[in-house]
Coordinates of C-alpha atoms and ligand atoms in Angstrom, one line a residue:
X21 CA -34.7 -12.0 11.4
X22 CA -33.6 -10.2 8.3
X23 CA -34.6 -10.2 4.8
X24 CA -32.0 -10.2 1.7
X25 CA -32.1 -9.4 -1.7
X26 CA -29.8 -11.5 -3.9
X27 CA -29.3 -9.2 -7.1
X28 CA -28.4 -11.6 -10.2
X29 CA -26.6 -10.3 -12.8
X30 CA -25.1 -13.6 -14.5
X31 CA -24.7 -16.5 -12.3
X32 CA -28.0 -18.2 -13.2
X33 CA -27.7 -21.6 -11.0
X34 CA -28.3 -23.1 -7.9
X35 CA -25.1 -25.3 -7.0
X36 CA -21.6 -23.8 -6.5
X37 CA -23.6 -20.4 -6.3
X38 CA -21.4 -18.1 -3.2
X39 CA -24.9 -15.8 -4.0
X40 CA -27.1 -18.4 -2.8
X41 CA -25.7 -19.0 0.1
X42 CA -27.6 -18.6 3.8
X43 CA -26.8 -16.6 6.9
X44 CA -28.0 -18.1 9.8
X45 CA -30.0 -14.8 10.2
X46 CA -31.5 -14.6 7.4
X47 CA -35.6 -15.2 7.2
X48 CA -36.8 -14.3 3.7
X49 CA -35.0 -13.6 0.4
X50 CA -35.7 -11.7 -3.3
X51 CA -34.0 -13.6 -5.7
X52 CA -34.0 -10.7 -9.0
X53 CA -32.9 -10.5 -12.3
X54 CA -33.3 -6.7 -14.0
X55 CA -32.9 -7.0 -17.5
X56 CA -31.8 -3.5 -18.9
X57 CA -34.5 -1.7 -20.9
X58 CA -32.3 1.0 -22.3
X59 CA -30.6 -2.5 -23.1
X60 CA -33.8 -3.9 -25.0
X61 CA -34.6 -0.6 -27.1
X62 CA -31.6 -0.8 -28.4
X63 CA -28.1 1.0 -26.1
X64 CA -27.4 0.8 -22.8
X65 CA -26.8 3.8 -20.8
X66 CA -23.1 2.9 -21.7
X67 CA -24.2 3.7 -25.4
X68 CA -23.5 -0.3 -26.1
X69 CA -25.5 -2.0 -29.0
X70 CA -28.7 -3.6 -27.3
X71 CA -29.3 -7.1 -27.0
X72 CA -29.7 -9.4 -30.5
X73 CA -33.0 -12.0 -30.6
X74 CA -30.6 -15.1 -29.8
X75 CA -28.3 -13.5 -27.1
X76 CA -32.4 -12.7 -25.6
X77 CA -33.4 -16.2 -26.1
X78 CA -31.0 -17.7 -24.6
X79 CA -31.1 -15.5 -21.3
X80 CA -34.7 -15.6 -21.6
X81 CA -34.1 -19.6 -21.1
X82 CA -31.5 -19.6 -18.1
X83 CA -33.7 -17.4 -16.4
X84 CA -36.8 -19.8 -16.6
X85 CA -35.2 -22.7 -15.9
X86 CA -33.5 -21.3 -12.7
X87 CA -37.1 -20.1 -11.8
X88 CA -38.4 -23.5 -11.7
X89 CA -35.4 -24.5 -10.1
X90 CA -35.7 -22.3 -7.0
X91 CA -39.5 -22.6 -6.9
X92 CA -39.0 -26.3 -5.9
X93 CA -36.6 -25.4 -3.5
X94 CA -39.3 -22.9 -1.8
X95 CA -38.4 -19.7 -3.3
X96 CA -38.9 -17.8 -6.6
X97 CA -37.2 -15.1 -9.2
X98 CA -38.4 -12.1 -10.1
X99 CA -37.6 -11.1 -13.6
X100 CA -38.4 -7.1 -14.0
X101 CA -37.6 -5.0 -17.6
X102 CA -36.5 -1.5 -15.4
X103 CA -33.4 0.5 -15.3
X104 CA -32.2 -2.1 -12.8
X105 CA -29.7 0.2 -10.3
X106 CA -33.4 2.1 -9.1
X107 CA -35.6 -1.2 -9.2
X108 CA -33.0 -3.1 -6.8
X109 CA -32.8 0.5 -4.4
X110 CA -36.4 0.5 -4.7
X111 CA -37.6 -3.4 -3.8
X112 CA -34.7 -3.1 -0.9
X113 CA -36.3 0.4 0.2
X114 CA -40.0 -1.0 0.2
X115 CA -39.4 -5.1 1.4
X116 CA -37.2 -3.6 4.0
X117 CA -34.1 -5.6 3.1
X118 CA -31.2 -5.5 5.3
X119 CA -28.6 -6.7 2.7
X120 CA -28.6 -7.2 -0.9
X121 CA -25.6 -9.4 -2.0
X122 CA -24.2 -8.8 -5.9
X123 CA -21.4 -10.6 -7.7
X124 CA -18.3 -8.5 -8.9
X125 CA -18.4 -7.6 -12.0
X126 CA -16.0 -6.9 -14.7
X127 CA -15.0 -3.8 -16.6
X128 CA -15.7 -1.5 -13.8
X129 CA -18.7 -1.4 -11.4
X130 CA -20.4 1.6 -11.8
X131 CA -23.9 -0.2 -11.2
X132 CA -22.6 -1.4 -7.5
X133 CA -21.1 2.1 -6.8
X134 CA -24.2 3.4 -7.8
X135 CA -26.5 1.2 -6.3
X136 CA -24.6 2.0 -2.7
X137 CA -25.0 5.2 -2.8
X138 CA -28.9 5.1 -2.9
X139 CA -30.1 1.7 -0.9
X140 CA -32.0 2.9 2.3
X141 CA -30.0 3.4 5.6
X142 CA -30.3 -0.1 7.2
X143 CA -29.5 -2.0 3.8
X144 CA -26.6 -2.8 3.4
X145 CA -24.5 -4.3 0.2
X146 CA -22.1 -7.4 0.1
X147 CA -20.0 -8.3 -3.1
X148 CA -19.2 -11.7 -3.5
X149 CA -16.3 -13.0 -6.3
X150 CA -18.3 -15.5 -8.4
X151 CA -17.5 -16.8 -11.5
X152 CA -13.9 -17.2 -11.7
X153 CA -11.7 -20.1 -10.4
X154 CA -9.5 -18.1 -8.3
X155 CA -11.4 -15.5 -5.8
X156 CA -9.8 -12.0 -4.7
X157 CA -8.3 -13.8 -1.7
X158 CA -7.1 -17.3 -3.2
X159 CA -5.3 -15.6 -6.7
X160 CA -1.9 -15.7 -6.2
X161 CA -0.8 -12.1 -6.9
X162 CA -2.6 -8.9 -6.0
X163 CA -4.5 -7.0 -8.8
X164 CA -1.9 -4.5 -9.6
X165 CA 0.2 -7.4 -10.2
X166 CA -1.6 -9.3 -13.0
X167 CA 0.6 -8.9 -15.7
X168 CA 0.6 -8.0 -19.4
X169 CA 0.6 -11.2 -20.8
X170 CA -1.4 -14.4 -20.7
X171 CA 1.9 -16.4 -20.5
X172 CA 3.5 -13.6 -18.0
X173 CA 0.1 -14.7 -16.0
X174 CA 0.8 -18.5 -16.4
X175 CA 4.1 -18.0 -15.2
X176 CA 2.9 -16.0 -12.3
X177 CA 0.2 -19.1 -11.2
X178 CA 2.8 -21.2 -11.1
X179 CA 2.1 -24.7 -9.6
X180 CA -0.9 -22.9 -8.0
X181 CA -4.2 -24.8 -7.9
X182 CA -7.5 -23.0 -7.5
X183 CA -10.2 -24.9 -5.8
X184 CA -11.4 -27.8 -8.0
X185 CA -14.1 -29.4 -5.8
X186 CA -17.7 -27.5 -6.4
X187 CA -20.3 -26.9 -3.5
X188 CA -23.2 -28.8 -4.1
X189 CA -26.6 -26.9 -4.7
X190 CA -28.6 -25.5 -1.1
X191 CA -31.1 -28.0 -0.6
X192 CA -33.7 -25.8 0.9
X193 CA -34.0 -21.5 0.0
X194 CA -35.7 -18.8 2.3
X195 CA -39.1 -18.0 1.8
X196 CA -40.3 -15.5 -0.8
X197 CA -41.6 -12.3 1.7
X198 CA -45.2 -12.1 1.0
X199 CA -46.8 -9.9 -1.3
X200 CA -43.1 -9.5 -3.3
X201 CA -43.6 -9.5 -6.9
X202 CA -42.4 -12.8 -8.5
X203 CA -42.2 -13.8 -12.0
X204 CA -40.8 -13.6 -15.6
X205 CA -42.4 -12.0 -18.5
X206 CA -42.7 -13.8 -21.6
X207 CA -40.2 -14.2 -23.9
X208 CA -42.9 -12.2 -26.8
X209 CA -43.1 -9.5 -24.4
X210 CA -39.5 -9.4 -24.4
X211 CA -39.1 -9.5 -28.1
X212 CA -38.5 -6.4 -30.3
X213 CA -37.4 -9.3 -32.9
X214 CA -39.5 -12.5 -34.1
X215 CA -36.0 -14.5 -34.3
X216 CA -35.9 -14.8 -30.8
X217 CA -39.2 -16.8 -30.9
X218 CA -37.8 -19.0 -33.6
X219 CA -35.6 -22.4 -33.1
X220 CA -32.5 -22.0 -34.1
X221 CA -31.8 -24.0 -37.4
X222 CA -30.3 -27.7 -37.6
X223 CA -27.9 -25.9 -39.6
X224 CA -26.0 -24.2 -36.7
X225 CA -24.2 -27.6 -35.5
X226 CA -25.7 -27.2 -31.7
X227 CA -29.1 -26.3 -30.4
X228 CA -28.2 -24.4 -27.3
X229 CA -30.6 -24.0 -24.9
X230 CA -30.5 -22.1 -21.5
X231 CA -30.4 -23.5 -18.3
X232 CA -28.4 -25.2 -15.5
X233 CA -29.4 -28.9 -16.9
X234 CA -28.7 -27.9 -20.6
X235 CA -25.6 -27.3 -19.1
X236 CA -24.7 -30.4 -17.1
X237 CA -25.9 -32.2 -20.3
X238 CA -23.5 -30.9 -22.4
X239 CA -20.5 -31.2 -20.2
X240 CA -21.6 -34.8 -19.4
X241 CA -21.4 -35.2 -23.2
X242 CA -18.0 -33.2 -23.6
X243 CA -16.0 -34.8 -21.4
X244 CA -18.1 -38.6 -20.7
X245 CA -19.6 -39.1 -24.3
X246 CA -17.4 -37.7 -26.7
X247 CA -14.1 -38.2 -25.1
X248 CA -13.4 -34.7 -26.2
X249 CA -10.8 -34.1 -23.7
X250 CA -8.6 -36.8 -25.5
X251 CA -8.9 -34.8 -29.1
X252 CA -8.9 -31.6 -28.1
X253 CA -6.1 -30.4 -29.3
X254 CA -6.2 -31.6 -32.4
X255 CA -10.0 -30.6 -33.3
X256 CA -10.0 -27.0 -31.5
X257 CA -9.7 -25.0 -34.6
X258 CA -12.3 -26.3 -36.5
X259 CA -15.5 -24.4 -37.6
X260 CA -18.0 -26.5 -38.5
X261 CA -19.7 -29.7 -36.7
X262 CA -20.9 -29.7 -32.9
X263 CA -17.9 -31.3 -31.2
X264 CA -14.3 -29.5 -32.3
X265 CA -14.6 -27.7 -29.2
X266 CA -16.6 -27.9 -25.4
X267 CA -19.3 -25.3 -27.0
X268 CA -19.3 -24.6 -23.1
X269 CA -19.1 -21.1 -23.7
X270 CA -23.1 -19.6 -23.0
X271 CA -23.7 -21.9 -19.9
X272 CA -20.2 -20.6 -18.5
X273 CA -21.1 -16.6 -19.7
X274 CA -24.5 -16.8 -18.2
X275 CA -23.1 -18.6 -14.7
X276 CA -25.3 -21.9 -15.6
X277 CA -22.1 -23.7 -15.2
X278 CA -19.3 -22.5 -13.1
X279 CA -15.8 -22.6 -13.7
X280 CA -14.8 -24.5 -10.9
X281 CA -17.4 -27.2 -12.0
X282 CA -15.9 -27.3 -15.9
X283 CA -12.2 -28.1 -14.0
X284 CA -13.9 -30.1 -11.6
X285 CA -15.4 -32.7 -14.3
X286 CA -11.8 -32.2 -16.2
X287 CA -9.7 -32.9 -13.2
X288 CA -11.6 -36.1 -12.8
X289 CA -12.0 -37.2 -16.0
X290 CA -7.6 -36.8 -16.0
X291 CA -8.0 -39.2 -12.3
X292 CA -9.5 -41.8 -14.4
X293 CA -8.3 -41.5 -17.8
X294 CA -4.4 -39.7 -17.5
X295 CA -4.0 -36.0 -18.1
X296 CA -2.4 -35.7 -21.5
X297 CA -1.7 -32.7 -23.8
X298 CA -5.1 -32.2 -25.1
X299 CA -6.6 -32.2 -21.0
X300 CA -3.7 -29.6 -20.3
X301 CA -4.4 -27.7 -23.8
X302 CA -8.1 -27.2 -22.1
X303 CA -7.0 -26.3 -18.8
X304 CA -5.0 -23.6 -20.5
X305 CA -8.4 -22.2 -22.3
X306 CA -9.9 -22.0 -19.0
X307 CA -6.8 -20.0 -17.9
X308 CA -7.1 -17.9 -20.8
X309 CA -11.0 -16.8 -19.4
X310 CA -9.6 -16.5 -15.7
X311 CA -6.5 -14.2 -17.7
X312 CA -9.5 -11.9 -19.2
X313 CA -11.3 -11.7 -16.0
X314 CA -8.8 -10.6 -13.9
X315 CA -7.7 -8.2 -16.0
X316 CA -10.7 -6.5 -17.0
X317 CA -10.9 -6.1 -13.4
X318 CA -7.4 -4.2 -13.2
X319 CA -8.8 -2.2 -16.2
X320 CA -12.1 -1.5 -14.7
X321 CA -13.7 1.0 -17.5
X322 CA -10.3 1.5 -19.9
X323 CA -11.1 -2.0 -20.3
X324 CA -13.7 -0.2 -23.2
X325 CA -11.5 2.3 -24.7
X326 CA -13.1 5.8 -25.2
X327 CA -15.6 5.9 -27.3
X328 CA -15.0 5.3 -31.1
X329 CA -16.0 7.8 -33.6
X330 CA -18.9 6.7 -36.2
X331 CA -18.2 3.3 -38.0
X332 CA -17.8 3.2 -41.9
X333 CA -19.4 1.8 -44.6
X334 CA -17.1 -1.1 -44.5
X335 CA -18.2 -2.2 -40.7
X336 CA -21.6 -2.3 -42.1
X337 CA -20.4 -4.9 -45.3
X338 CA -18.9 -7.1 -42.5
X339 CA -21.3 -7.0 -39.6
X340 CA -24.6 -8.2 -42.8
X341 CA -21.9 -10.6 -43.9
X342 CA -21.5 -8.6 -47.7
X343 CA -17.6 -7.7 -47.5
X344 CA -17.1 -10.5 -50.7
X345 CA -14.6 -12.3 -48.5
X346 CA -15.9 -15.9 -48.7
X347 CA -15.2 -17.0 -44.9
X348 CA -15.5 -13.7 -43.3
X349 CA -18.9 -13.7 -44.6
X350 CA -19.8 -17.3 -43.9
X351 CA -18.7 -16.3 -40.5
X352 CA -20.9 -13.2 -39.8
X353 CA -23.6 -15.2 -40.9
X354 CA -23.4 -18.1 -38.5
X355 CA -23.0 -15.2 -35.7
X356 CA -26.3 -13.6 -37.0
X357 CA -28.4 -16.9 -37.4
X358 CA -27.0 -19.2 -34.7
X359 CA -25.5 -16.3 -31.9
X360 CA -22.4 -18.1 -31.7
X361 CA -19.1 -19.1 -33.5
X362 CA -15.8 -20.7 -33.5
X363 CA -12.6 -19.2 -31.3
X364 CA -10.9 -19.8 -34.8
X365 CA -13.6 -17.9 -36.9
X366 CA -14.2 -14.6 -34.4
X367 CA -10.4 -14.3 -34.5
X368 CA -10.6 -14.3 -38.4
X369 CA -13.5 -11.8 -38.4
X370 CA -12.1 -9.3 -35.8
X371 CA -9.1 -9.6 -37.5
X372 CA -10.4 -8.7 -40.6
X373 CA -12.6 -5.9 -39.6
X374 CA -9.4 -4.1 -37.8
X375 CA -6.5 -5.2 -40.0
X376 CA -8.0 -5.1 -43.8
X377 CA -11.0 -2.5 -43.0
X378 CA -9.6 -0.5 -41.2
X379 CA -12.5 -0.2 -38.7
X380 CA -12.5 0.7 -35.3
X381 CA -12.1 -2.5 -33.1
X382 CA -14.8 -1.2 -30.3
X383 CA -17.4 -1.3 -33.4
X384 CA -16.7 -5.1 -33.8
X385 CA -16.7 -5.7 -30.1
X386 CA -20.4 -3.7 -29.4
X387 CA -21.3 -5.8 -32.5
X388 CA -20.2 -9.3 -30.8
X389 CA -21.8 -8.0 -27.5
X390 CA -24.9 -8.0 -28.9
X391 CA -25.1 -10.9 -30.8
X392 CA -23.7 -13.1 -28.9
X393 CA -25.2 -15.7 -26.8
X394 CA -22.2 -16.3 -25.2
X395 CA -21.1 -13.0 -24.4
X396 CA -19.3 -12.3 -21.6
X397 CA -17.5 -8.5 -21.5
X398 CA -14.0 -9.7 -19.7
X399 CA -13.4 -12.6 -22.7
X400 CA -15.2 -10.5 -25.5
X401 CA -13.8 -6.7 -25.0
X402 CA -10.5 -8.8 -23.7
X403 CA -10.0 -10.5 -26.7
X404 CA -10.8 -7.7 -29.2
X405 CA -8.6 -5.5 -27.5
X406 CA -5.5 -8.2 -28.2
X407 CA -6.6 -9.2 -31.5
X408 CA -6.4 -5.1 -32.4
X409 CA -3.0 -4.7 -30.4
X410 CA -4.4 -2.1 -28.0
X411 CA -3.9 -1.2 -24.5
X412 CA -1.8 -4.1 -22.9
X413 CA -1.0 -6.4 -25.4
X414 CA 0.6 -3.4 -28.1
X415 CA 1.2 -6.4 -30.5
X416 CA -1.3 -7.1 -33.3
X417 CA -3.0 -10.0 -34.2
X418 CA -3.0 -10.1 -37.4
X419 CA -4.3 -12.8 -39.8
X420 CA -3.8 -13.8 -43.5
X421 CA -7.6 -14.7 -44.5
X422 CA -6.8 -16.6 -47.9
X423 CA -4.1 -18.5 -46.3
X424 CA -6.2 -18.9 -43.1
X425 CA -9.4 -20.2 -45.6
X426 CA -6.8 -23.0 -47.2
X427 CA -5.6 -24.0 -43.9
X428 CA -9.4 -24.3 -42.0
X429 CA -11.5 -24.4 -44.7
X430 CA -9.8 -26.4 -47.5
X431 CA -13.1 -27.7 -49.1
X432 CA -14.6 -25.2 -48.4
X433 CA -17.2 -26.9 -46.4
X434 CA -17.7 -24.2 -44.7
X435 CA -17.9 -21.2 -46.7
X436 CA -20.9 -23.4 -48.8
X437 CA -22.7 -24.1 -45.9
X438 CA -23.2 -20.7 -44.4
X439 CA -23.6 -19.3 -48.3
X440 CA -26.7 -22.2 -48.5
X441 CA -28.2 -21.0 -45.0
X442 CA -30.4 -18.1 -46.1
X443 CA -31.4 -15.7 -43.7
X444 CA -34.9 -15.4 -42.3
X445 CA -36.7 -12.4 -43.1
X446 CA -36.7 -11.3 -39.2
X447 CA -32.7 -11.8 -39.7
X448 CA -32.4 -9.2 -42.4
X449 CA -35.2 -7.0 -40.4
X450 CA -32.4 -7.3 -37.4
X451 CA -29.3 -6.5 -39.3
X452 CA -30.7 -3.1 -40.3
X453 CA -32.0 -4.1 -44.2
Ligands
FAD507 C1 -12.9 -11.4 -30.9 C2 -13.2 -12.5 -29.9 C3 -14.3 -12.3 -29.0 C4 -14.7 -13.3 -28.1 N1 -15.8 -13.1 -27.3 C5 -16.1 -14.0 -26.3 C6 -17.2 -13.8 -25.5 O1 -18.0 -12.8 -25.5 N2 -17.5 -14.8 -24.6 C7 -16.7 -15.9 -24.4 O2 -17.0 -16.8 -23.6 N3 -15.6 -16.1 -25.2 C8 -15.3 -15.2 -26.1 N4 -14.1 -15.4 -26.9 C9 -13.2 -16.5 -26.6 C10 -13.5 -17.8 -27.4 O3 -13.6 -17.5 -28.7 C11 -14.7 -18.5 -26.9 O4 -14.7 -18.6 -25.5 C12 -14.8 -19.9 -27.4 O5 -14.7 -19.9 -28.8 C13 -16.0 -20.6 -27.0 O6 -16.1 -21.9 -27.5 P1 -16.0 -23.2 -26.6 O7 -16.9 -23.1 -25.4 O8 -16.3 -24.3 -27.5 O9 -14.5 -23.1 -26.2 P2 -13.4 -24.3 -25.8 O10 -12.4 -24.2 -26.9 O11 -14.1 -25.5 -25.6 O12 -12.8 -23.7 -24.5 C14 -13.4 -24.0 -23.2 C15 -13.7 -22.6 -22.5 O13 -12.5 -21.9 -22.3 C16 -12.7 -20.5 -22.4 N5 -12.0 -19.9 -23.5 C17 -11.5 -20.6 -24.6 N6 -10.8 -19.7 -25.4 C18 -10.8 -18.5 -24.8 C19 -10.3 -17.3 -25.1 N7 -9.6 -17.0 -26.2 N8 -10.5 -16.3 -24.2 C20 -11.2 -16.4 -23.1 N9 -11.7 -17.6 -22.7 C21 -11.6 -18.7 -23.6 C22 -14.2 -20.4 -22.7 O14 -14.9 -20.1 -21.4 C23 -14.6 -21.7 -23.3 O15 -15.9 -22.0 -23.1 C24 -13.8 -14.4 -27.9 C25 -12.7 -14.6 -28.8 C26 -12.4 -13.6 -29.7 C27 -11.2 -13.8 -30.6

């Protein structure tokens, strides 16, 4: 009988889970999550910009929740601060594991290659495509052949389907092997900032919290309660209240929902109610995340850019929310208090920063990285490169703010309502004041 380690680096649930699934063979099973320390003092190894309170919080929250969730099912999770490639070579090395299975990730896998290179002789390692609605085997094209454009992509799908019918969640795990350290660490031992300890204000429309039932909630609410599929393409753009848009976005980053489980609840809400253009509109947004994540696997590291030279004063104006530009400040203070914002707004803001200031896009990117609770490097370095007009998509993106403010913002609702949202002390402490 053999023992596995199941290496979690996103993916945080139990149903519709390719990681979680069983060999016959297998006896006993690590379920662990590393969380970067380079990543919690501040950069990465990759020299990206730490990890903000919220984004923490919010991880912090998936990751207890799946704990719980697996410890009823017989296992655990172990949670570890380490530099994660030598803690998973390590546990595999001294729990003699056999195989430790790993999602693909995005944006080149230099963990994976590194991690095969040192895992003991008998251990071997098994990538599995998660996350996406179309595996390496079901897309439709090869990965050389993803094209340029979304709408080159679209084209390319075709009438294609991908698989719309989740698996449901195990209803048993393997046991934990003994004397394994299990676990999470609190989230104040995590903390370099108080503001991940703190609820998020009322102000910020939604209180997202981590977790595989948060998630279910809120797409029950999205597409049962609200009826947003009907409206959706009307209200999409808008950049204030809870319910312009799924606010999917941090369950489907941190794996708590899976794509195929978002289309699933679509597809059936369409069986019951008739697929109309605001349905189709939302299908498309899901094909625009699927667009990003194939290509940032074509682009493997270029996906980055090489690395940008110091930013300017003017990056520093935008990223505290102090440029004088009404909405583009509203905005970069909703992403500093809440860890989230508006498709319409981070398009204004990235924008803004590469069109007006002049500043390099990969500063605004490793900016959004860490803030965001949401983040997720295939949508987030994807769509900073097209806003910017680099690499693959040469045209810019560019925006006209003032028209942009009449046209979203016409009362400026708004601009007054980030402007009348002060910024906890720990905030300023975390934007560098
Ligand atoms: C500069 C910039 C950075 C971004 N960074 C991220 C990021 O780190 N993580 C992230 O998930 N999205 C990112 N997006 C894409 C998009 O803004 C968010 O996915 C969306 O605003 C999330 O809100 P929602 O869940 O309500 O989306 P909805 O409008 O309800 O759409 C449903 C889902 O479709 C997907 N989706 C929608 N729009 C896009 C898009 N343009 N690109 C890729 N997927 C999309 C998301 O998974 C989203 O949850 C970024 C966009 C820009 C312009």
């Amino acid at each position: 009988m053999e023992t596995e380690l199941v290496w979690l680096r996103g993916e945080l649930r139990l149903a519709d889970n390719p990681l979680l699934d069983i060999a016959p063979s297998v006896s006993e099973r690590l379920v662990v999550f590393v969380i970067d320390e380079a990543l919690l003092d501040g950069t990465s190894a990759d020299g990206v910009a730490g990890i903000g309170a919220r984004r923490l919080r919010f991880l912090w929250q998936c990751l207890k929740e799946l704990r719980g969730t697996l410890l009823k099912k017989g296992s655990d999770l172990l949670v570890a601060v380490d530099e994660p490639v030598s803690l998973v070579a390590r546990l595999a090395e001294q729990y003699q594991v056999t195989r430790v299975v790993a999602s693909e990730a995005a944006g080149g896998d230099d963990q994976l290659e590194r991690l095969a290179r040192c895992l003991p002789r008998q251990c071997r390692l098994e990538r599995r495509g998660t996350g996406t609605l179309w595996t390496s085997q079901t897309l439709p094209m090869t990965l050389d052949e993803v094209p340029a454009s979304w709408s080159a992509f679209r084209r390319r799908l075709g009438e294609a389907s991908p698989r719309s019918h989740s698996r449901p969640a195990p209803a048993t795990q393997p046991a934990w092997p003994e004397r394994a350290p299990r676990g999470l660490p609190s989230l104040q031992r995590l903390s370099r900032e108080a503001d991940a300890l703190n609820d998020v204000p009322d102000s910020a429309g939604l209180a997202f919290v981590g977790g595989e039932a948060p998630a279910w909630q809120r797409l029950d609410d999205v597409v049962w309660e609200s009826d947003l599929l009907a409206t959706y393409q009307q209200t999409r753009n808008g950049l204030i209240g809870a319910g312009f848009s799924s606010r999917l976005s941090p369950w489907l980053a941190l794996g708590c929902v899976s794509a195929t489980q978002v289309l699933e609840a679509l597809r059936e809400w369409e069986d019951r109610r008739g697929a109309n253009a605001s349905s189709r509109h939302f299908y498309h947004e899901l094909l625009w995340r699927e667009y990003f994540h194939w290509v940032a696997r074509q682009e493997g590291k270029a996906l980055f850019g090489d690395p940008p030279s110091s930013p300017g004063q003017a990056f520093e104006c935008w990223r505290l929310g102090a440029t004088g530009q009404p909405l583009i400040d509203a905005a970069m203070r909703e992403l500093s208090v809440s860890g989230w914002l508006s498709n319409r707004a981070r398009q204004l803001v990235a924008s803004y920063l590469v069109h007006d200031l002049g500043e390099d896009w990969r500063h605004g990117a490793a900016w959004f990285e860490r803030c965001l609770i949401d983040h997720d490097v295939a949508n987030n370095w994807g769509n900073w490169k097209y806003i910017a007009g680099v690499g693959r998509n040469a045209k810019p993106r560019i925006f006209d703010i003032d028209e942009q403010s009449r046209r979203y913002d016409p009362d400026e609702r708004y601009v007054r309502h980030w402007k009348e949202v002060s910024l906890q002390p720990s905030s300023y402490e975390a934007l560098g004041h």
